[in-house]
Short mmCIF file of C-alpha atoms in Angstrom, two decimals:
data_model
loop_
_atom_site.label_atom_id
_atom_site.label_comp_id
_atom_site.label_asym_id
_atom_site.label_seq_id
_atom_site.Cartn_x
_atom_site.Cartn_y
_atom_site.Cartn_z
CA MET G 718 -0.07 -0.14 0.01
CA LYS G 719 2.86 2.44 0.79
CA PHE G 720 4.38 1.78 -2.43
CA LEU G 721 1.29 2.46 -4.36
CA ILE G 722 0.88 5.89 -2.57
CA VAL G 723 4.24 6.87 -3.79
CA VAL G 724 3.17 5.65 -7.35
CA ARG G 725 0.26 7.80 -7.11
CA VAL G 726 2.23 10.83 -5.99
CA ILE G 727 4.85 10.65 -8.75
CA ILE G 728 2.20 9.86 -11.35
CA SER G 729 0.26 12.86 -10.13
CA TYR G 730 3.18 15.18 -11.56
CA PHE G 731 2.88 13.58 -15.12
CA PRO G 732 -0.01 13.85 -17.71
CA HIS G 733 -2.08 10.99 -17.56
CA ASN G 734 -5.43 9.97 -18.31
CA PRO G 735 -7.28 9.22 -14.88
CA GLU G 736 -9.35 6.76 -16.52
CA SER G 737 -6.84 4.60 -17.59
CA THR G 738 -7.11 1.05 -16.04
CA ILE G 739 -3.84 1.02 -14.25
CA PHE G 740 -4.25 4.63 -12.87
CA ARG G 741 -7.86 3.85 -11.93
CA PHE G 742 -6.69 0.63 -10.16
CA ILE G 743 -3.85 2.75 -8.14
CA TYR G 744 -6.54 5.32 -7.19
CA ASP G 745 -9.23 2.70 -6.19
CA LEU G 746 -6.72 0.94 -3.84
CA THR G 747 -5.36 4.09 -2.16
CA GLU G 748 -8.45 6.29 -1.82
CA PRO G 749 -9.62 4.42 1.14
CA VAL G 750 -6.65 5.61 3.01
CA LEU G 751 -6.04 9.31 1.56
CA GLY G 752 -9.83 10.11 1.07
CA PRO G 753 -10.37 10.37 4.98
CA LEU G 754 -7.23 12.00 5.47
CA ARG G 755 -7.96 14.77 2.96
CA ARG G 756 -11.13 15.41 4.96
CA ILE G 757 -9.44 15.71 8.23
CA ILE G 758 -6.38 17.83 6.93
CA PRO G 759 -7.37 21.33 5.85
CA VAL G 760 -5.93 22.62 2.56
CA PRO G 761 -5.35 26.36 2.43
CA ARG G 762 -6.28 27.80 -0.73
CA SER G 763 -3.20 29.91 -1.13
CA LEU G 764 -1.16 26.51 -0.99
CA PRO G 765 -2.79 23.88 -2.91
CA LEU G 766 -0.66 20.92 -1.54
CA ASP G 767 -1.86 17.83 -0.63
CA PHE G 768 -0.32 16.36 2.52
CA SER G 769 -2.69 13.27 2.92
CA PRO G 770 -0.11 10.89 1.02
CA ILE G 771 2.64 11.95 3.47
CA LEU G 772 0.41 11.38 6.25
CA GLY G 773 -1.04 8.30 5.01
CA TYR G 774 2.36 6.86 4.33
CA PHE G 775 3.58 7.42 7.93
CA LEU G 776 0.32 6.17 9.37
CA LEU G 777 0.65 2.95 7.39
CA GLU G 778 4.42 2.83 8.46
CA LEU G 779 3.41 3.24 12.29
CA LEU G 780 0.58 0.54 11.90
CA GLU G 781 3.00 -1.82 10.38
CA SER G 782 5.52 -1.26 13.02
CA VAL G 783 2.99 -1.86 15.62
CA LEU G 784 1.72 -5.04 14.14
CA ILE G 785 5.07 -6.45 13.74
CA ARG G 786 5.80 -5.71 17.33
CA LEU G 787 2.50 -7.33 18.36
CA ILE G 788 3.13 -10.58 16.33
CA LEU G 789 6.86 -10.69 17.65
#
């Protein structure tokens, strides 16, 4: 999932067809994580940056770390 978030950020910098099968697949898999974060994090209109991928990546990293510690 973290890899797909990174891929989504990278492809957002290039022109692409959002209806393409591969892009739709990436968006459909990452949106359940990034969508709720976007609603929580206010985006100032003067600075149109989306910080939800950064926060989502770190939250998934934290969750992975906690789960690994619980298992071990």
